[in-house]
PDB file of C-alpha atoms and ligand atoms in Angstrom:
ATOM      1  CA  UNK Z 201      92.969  53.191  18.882  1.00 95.00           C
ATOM      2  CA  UNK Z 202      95.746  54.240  21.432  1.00 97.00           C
ATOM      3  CA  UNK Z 203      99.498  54.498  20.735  1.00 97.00           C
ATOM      4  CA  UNK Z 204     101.996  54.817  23.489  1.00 97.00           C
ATOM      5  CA  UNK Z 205     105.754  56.046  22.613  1.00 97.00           C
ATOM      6  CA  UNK Z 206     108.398  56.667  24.713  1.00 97.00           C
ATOM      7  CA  UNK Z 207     106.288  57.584  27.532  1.00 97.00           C
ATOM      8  CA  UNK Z 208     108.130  58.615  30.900  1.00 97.00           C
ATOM      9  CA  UNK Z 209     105.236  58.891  33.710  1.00 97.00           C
ATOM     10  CA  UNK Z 210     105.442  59.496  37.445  1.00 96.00           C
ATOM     11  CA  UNK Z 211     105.363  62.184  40.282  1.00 96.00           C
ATOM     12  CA  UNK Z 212     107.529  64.996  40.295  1.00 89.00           C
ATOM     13  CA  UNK Z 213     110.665  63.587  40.532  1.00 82.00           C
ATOM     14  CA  UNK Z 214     110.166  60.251  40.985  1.00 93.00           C
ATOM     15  CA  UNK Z 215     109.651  58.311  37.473  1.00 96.00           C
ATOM     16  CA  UNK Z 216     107.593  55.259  38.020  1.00 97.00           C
ATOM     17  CA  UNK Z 217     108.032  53.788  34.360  1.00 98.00           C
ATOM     18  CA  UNK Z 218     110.043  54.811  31.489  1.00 97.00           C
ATOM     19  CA  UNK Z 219     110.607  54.365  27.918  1.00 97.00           C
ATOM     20  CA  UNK Z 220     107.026  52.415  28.155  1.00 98.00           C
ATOM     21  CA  UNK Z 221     106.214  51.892  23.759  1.00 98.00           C
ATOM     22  CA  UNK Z 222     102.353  50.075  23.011  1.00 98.00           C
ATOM     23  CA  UNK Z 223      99.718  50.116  20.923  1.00 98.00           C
ATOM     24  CA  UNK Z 224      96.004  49.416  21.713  1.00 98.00           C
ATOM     25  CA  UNK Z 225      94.109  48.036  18.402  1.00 97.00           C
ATOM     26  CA  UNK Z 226      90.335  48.577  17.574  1.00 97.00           C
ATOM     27  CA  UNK Z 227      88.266  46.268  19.462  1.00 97.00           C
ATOM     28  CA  UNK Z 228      90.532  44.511  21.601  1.00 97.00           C
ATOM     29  CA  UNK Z 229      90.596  44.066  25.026  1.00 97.00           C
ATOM     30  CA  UNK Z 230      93.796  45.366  26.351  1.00 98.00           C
ATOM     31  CA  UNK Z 231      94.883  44.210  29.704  1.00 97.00           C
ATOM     32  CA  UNK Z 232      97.407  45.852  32.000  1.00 97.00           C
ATOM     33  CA  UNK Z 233      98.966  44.247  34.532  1.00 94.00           C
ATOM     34  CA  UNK Z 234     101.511  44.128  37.540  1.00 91.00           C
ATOM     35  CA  UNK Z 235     102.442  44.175  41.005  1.00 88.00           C
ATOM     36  CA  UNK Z 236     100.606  46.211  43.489  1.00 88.00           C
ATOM     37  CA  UNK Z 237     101.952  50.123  43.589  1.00 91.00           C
ATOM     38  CA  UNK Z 238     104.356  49.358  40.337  1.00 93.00           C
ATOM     39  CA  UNK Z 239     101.856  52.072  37.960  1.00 95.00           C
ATOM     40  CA  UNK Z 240      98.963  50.932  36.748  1.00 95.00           C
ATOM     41  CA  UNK Z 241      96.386  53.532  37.673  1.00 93.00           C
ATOM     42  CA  UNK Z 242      99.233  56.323  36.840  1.00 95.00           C
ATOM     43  CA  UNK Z 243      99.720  54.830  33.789  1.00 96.00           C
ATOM     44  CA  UNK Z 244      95.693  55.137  33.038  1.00 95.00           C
ATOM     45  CA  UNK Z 245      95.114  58.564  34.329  1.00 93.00           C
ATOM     46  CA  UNK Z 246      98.061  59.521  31.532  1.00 95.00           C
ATOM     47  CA  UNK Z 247      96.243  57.551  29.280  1.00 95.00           C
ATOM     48  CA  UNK Z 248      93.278  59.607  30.034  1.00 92.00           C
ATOM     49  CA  UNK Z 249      94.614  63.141  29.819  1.00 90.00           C
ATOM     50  CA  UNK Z 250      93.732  63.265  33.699  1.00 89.00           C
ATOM     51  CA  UNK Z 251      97.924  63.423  34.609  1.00 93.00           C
ATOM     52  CA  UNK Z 252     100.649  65.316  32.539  1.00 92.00           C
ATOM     53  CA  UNK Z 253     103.639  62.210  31.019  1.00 95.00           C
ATOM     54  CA  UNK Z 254     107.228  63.095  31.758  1.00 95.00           C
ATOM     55  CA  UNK Z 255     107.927  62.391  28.387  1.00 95.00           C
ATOM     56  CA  UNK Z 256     106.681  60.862  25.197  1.00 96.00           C
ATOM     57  CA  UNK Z 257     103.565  60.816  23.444  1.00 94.00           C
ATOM     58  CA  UNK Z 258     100.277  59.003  23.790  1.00 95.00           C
ATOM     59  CA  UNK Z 259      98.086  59.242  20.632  1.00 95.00           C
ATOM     60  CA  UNK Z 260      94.601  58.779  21.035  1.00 93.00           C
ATOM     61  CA  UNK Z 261      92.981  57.911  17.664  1.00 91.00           C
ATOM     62  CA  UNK Z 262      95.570  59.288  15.789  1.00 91.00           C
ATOM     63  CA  UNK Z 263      95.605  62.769  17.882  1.00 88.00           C
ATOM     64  CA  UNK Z 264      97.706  63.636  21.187  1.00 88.00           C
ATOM     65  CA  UNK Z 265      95.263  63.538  23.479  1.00 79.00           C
ATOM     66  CA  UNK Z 266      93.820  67.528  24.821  1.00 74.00           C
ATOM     67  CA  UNK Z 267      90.996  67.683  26.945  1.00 65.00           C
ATOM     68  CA  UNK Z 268      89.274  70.491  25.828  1.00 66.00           C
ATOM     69  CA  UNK Z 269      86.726  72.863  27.514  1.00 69.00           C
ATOM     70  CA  UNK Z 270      83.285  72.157  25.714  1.00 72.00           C
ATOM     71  CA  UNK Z 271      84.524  68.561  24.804  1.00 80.00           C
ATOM     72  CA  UNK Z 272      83.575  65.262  25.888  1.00 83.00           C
ATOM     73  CA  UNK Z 273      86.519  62.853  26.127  1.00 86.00           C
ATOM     74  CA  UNK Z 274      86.547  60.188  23.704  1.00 87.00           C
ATOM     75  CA  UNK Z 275      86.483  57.637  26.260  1.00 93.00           C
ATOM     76  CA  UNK Z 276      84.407  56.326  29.122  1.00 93.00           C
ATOM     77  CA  UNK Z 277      86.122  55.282  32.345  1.00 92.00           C
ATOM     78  CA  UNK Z 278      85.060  53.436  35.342  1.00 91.00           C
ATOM     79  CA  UNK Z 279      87.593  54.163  37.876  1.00 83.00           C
ATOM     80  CA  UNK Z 280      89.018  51.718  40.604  1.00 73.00           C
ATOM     81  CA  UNK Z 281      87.226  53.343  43.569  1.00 69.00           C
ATOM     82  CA  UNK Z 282      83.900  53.616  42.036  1.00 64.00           C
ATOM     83  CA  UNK Z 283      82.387  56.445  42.480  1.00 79.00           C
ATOM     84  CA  UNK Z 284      78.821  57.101  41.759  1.00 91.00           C
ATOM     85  CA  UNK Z 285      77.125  59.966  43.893  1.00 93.00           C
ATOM     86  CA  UNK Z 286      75.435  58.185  46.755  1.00 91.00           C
ATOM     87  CA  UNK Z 287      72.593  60.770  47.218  1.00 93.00           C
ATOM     88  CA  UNK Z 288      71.709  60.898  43.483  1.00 96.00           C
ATOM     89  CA  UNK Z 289      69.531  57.385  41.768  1.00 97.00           C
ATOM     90  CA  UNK Z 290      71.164  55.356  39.026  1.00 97.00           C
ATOM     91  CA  UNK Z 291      69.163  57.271  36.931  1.00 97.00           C
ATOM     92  CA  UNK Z 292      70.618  60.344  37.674  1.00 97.00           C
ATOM     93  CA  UNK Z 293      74.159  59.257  38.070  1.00 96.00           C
ATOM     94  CA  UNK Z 294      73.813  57.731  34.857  1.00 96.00           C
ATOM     95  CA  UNK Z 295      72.344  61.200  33.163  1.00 97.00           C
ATOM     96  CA  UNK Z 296      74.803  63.238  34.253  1.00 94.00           C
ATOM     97  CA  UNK Z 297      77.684  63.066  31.735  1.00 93.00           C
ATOM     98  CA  UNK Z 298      74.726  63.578  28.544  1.00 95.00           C
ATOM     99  CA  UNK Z 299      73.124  66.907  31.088  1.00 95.00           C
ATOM    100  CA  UNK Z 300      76.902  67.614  31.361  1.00 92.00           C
ATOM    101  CA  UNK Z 301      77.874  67.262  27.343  1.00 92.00           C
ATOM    102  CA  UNK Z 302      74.669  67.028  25.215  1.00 92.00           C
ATOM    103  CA  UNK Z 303      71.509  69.554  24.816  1.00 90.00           C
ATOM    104  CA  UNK Z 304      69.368  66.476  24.333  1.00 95.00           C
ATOM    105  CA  UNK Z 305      65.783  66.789  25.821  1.00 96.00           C
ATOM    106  CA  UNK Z 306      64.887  65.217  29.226  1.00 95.00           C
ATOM    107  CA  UNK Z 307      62.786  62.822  28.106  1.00 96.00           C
ATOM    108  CA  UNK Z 308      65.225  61.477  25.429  1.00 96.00           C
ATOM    109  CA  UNK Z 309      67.777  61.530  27.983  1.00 97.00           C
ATOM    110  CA  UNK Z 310      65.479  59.573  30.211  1.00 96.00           C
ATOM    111  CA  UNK Z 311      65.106  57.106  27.081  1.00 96.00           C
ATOM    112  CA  UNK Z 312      68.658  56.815  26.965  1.00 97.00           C
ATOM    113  CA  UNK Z 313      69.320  55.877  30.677  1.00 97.00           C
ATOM    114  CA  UNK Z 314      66.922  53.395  30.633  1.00 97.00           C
ATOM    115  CA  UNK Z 315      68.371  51.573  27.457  1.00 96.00           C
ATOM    116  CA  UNK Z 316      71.954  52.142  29.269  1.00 95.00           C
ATOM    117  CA  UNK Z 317      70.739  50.572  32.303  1.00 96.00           C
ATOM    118  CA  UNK Z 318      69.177  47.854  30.906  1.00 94.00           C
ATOM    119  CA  UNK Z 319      72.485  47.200  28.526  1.00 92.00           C
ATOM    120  CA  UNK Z 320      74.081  45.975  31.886  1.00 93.00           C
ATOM    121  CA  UNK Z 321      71.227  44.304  33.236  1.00 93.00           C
ATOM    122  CA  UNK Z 322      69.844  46.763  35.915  1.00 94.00           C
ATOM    123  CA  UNK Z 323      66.262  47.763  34.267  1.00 95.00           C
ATOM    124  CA  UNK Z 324      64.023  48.687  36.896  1.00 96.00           C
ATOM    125  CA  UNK Z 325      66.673  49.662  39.359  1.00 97.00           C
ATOM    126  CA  UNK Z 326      66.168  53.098  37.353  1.00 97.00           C
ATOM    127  CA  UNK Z 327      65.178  54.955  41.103  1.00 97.00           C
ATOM    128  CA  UNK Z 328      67.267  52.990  43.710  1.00 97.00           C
ATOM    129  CA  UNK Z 329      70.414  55.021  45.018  1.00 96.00           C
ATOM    130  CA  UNK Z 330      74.106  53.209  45.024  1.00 94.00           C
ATOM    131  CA  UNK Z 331      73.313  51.910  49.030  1.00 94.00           C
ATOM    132  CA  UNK Z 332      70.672  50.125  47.867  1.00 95.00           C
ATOM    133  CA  UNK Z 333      72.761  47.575  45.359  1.00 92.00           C
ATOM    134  CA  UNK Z 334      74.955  45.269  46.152  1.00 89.00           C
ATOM    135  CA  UNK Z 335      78.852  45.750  44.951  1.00 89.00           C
ATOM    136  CA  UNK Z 336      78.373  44.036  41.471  1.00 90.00           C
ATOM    137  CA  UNK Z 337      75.334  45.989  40.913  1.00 92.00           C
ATOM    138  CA  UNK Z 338      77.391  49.516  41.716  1.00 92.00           C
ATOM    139  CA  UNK Z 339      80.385  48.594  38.964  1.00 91.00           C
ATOM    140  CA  UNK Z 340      77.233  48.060  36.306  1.00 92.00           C
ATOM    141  CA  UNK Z 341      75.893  51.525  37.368  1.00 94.00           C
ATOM    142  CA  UNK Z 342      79.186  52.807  36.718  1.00 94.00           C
ATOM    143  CA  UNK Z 343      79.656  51.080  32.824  1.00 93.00           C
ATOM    144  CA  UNK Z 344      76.070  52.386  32.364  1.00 94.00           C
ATOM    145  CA  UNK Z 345      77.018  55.899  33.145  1.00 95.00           C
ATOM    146  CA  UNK Z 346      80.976  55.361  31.567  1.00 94.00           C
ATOM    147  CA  UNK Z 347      78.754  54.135  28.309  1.00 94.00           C
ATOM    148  CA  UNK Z 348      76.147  56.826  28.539  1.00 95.00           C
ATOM    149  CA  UNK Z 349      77.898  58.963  25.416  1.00 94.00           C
ATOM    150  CA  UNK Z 350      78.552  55.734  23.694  1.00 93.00           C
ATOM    151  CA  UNK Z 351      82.431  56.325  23.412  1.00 94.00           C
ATOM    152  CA  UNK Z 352      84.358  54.082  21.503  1.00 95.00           C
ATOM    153  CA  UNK Z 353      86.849  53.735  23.992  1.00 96.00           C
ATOM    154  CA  UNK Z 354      86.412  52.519  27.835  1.00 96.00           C
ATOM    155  CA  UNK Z 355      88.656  52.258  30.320  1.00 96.00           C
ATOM    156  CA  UNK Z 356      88.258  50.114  33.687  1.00 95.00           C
ATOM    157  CA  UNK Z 357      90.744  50.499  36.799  1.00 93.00           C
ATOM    158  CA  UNK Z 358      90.405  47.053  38.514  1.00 91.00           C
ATOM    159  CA  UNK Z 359      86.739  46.157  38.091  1.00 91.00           C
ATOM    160  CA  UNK Z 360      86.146  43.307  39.985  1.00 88.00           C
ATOM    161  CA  UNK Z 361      88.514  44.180  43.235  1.00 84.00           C
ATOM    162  CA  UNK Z 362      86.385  43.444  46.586  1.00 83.00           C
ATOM    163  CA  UNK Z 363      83.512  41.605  44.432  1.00 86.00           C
ATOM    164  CA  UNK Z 364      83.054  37.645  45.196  1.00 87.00           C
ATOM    165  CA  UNK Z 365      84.211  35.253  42.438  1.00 86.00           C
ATOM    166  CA  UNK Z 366      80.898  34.426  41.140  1.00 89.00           C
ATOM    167  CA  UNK Z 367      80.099  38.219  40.640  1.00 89.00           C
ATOM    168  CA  UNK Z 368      83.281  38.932  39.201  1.00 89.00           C
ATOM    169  CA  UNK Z 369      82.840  36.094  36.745  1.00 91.00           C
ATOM    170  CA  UNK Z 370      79.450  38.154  36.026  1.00 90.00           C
ATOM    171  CA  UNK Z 371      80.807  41.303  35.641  1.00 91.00           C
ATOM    172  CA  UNK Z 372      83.778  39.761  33.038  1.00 93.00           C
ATOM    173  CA  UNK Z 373      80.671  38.140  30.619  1.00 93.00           C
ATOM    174  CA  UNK Z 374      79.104  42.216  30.740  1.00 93.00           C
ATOM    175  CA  UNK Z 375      82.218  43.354  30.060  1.00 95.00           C
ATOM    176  CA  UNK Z 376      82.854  40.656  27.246  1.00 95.00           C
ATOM    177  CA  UNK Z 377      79.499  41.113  25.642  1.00 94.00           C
ATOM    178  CA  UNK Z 378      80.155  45.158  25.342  1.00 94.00           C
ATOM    179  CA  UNK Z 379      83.013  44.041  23.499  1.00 96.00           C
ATOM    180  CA  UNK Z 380      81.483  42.029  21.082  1.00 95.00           C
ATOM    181  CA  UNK Z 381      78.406  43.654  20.699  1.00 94.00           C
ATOM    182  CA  UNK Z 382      79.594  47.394  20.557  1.00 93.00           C
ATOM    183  CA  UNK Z 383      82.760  46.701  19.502  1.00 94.00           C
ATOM    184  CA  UNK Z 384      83.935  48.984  22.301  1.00 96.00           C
ATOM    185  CA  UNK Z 385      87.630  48.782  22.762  1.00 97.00           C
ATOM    186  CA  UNK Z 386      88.290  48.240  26.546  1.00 96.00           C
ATOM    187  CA  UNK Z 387      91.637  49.017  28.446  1.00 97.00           C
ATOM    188  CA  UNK Z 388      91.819  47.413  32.104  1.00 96.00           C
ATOM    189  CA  UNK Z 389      93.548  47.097  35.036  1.00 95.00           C
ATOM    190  CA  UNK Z 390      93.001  43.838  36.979  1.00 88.00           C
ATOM    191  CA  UNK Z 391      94.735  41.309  39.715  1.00 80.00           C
ATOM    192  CA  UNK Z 392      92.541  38.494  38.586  1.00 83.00           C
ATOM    193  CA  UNK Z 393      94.264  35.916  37.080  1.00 85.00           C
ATOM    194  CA  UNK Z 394      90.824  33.972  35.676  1.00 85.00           C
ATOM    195  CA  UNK Z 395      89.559  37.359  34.603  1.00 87.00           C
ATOM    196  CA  UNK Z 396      92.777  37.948  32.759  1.00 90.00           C
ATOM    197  CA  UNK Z 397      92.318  35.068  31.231  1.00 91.00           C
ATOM    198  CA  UNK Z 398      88.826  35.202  29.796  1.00 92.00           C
ATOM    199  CA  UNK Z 399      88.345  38.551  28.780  1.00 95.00           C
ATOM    200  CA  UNK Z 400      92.276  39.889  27.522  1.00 96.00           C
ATOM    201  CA  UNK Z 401      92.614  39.945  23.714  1.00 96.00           C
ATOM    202  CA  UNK Z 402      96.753  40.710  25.241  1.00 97.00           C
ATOM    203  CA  UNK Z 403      98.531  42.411  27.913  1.00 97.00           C
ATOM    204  CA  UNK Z 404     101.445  44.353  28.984  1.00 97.00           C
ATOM    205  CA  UNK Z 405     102.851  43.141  32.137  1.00 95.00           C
ATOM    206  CA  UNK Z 406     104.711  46.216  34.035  1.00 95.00           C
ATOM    207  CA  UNK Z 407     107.324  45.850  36.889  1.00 94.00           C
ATOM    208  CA  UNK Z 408     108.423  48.307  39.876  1.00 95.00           C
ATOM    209  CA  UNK Z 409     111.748  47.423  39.733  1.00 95.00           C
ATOM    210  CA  UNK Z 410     111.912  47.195  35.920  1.00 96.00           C
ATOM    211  CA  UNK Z 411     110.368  50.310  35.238  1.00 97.00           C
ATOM    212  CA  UNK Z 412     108.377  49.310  32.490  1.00 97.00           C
ATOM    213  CA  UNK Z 413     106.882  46.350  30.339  1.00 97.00           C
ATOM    214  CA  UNK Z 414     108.569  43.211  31.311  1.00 96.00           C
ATOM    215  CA  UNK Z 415     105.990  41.208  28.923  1.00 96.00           C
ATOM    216  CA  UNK Z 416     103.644  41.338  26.171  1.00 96.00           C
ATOM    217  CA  UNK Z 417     101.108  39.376  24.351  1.00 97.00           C
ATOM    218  CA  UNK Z 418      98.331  36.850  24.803  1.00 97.00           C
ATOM    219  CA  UNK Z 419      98.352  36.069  28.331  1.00 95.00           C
ATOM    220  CA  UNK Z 420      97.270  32.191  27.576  1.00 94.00           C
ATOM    221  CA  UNK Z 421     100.206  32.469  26.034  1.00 95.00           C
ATOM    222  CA  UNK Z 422     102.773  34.179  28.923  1.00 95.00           C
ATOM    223  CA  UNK Z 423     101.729  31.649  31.175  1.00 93.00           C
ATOM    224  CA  UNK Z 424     102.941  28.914  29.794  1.00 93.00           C
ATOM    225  CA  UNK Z 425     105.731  29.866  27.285  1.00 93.00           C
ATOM    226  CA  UNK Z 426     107.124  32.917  29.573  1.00 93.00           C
ATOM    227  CA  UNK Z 427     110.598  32.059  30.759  1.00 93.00           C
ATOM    228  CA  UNK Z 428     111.097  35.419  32.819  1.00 94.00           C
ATOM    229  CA  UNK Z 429     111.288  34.389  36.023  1.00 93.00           C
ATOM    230  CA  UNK Z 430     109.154  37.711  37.038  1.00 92.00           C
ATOM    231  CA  UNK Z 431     106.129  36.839  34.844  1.00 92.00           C
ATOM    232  CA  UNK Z 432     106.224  32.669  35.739  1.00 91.00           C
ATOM    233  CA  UNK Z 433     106.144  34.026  39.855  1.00 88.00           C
ATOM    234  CA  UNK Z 434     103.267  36.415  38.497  1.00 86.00           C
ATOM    235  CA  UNK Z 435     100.821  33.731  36.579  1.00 86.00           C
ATOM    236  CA  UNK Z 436     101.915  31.168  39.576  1.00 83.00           C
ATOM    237  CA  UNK Z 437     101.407  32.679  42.517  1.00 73.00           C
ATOM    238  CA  UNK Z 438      97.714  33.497  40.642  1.00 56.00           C
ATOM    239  CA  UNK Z 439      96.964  30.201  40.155  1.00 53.00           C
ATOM    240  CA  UNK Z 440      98.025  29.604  43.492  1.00 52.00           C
ATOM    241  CA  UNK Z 441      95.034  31.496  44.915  1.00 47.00           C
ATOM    242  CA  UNK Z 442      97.162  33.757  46.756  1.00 45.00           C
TER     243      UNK Z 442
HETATM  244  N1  ATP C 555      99.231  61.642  43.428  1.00 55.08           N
HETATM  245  C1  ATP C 555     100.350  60.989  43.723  1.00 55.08           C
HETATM  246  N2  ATP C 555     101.475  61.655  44.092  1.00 55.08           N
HETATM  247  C2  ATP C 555     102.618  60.996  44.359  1.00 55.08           C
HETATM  248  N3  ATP C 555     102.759  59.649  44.280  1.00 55.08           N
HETATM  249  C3  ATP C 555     101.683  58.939  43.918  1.00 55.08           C
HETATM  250  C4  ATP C 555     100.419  59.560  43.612  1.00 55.08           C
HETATM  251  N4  ATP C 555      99.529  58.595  43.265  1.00 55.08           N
HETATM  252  C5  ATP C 555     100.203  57.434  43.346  1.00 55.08           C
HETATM  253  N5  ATP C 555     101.478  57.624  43.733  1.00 55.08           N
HETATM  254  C6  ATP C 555     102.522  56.586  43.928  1.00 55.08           C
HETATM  255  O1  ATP C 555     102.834  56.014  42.685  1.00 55.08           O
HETATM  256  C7  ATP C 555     103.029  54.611  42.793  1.00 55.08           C
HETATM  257  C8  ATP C 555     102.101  53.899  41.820  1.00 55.08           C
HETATM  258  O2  ATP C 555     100.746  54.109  42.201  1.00 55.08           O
HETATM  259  P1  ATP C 555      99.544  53.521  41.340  1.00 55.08           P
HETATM  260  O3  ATP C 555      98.295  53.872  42.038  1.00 55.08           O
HETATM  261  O4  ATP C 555      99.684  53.944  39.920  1.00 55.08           O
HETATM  262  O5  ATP C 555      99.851  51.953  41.452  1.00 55.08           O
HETATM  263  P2  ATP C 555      98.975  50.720  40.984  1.00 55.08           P
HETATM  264  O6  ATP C 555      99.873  49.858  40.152  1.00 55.08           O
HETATM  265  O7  ATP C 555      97.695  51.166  40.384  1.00 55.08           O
HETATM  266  O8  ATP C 555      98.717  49.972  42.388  1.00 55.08           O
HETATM  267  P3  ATP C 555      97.412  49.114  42.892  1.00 55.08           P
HETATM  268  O9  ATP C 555      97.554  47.759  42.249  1.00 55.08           O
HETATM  269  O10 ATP C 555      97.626  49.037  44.367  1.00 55.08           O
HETATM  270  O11 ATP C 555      96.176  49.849  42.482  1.00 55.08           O
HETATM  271  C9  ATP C 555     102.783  54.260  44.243  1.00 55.08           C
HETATM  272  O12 ATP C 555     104.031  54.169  44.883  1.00 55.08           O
HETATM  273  C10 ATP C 555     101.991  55.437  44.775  1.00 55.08           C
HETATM  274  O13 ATP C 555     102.257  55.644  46.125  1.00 55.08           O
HETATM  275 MG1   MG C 556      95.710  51.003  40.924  1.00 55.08          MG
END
């Protein structure tokens, strides 16, 4: 689905990570992790056309990735602040990317916001606006609308920051059961250590100081077999709650 090589990203002169070299398979869910400020949602927006690499090459599909005029991208993304439009209803902010990219009829475009809505468990919320939902309820809207054009590809910047555990633990099952039942591969950025856990098919685990990947692979795994020092602090101080 994705390959990464010998990607350089970062801000003008400063390069955050370097020589960074992965591959995202079909259907998996890819996890990326690290410490706080170390890349992650640079390395996503490169992922997703939305910032220019340094260097290197990130294939989407088999393609370098172009965002072109008249296009949609061949992903969905839900991005770590949110983001619907608080003066518009789900089912509006949920319509907008097929008004935006398809000449479908309104009232099959209604059909299909309902069915999206429903997919993660907000039918009958169709007319509410984002104030009226609860945190949880505002990262569905946003996988409804990310899922609208029914892209094989999402990706998720930290989807469960600032929700409580037991909504978080909700909001990993939706996320799951996409998965499975659309076979959508998912890329994500999370913190959680019991989310991690649960929903990663593998991850990369990137480092500030390192510049890059510092570990790789089922994160069951990592935890317990990982003798880098970095990733043992990483899965520990987790578990620790902290
Ligand atoms: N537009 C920008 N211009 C310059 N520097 C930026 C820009 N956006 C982010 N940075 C810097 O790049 C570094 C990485 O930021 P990024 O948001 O990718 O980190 P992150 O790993 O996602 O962190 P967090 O876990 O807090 O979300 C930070 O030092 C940040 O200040
Ligand atoms: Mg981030």
């Amino acid at each position: 689905m994705i390959e990464v090589e010998n990607l350089d990203i970062g801000f003008d002169n400063v390069v955050l990570l370097e020589h960074l070299a992965f591959r995202v398979e079909h259907g998996q869910v890819f996890v990326i992790l690290g410490g706080s400020g170390c890349g992650k949602s640079t390395l996503l927006k490169n992922m997703m056309g939305l910032l220019q690499p340094i260097a290197g090459k990130i294939l989407i599909q088999g393609t370098p990735l172009k965002i072109q005029e008249g296009d949609p991208p061949p992903f969905g993304v839900l991005f770590q602040s949110g983001a619907l439009f608080g003066s518009m209803t789900l089912a509006q902010n949920v319509s907008l990317p097929l008004e935006k990219w398809t000449g479908l009829d309104d009232d099959i475009i209604d059909t299909i916001v309902r069915s999206k809505l429903r997919l993660v468990g907000l039918e009958g919320f169709e007319n509410y606006i984002p104030a009226e939902l609860s945190g949880g309820m505002k990262k569905r809207a946003g996988i409804a609308r990310a899922l609208a054009l029914e892209p094989p590809l999402l990706f998720l910047d930290e989807p469960s920051a600032g929700l409580d555990p037991i909504t978080a633990v909700e909001l990993d099952e939706l996320i799951l059961t996409l998965n499975r039942n659309l076979g959508t591969t998912m890329v994500i950025v999370t913190h959680e250590l019991e989310s991690i856990l649960k929903i990663a098919t593998t991850c990369i685990v990137l480092d500030r100081d390192a510049r890059g990947i510092i570990a790789e692979g089922d994160p069951r795994v990592l935890r317990v077999e990982s003798q880098d020092p970095r990733v043992v602090n990483f899965f520990n101080r987790q578990a620790a709650g902290a």
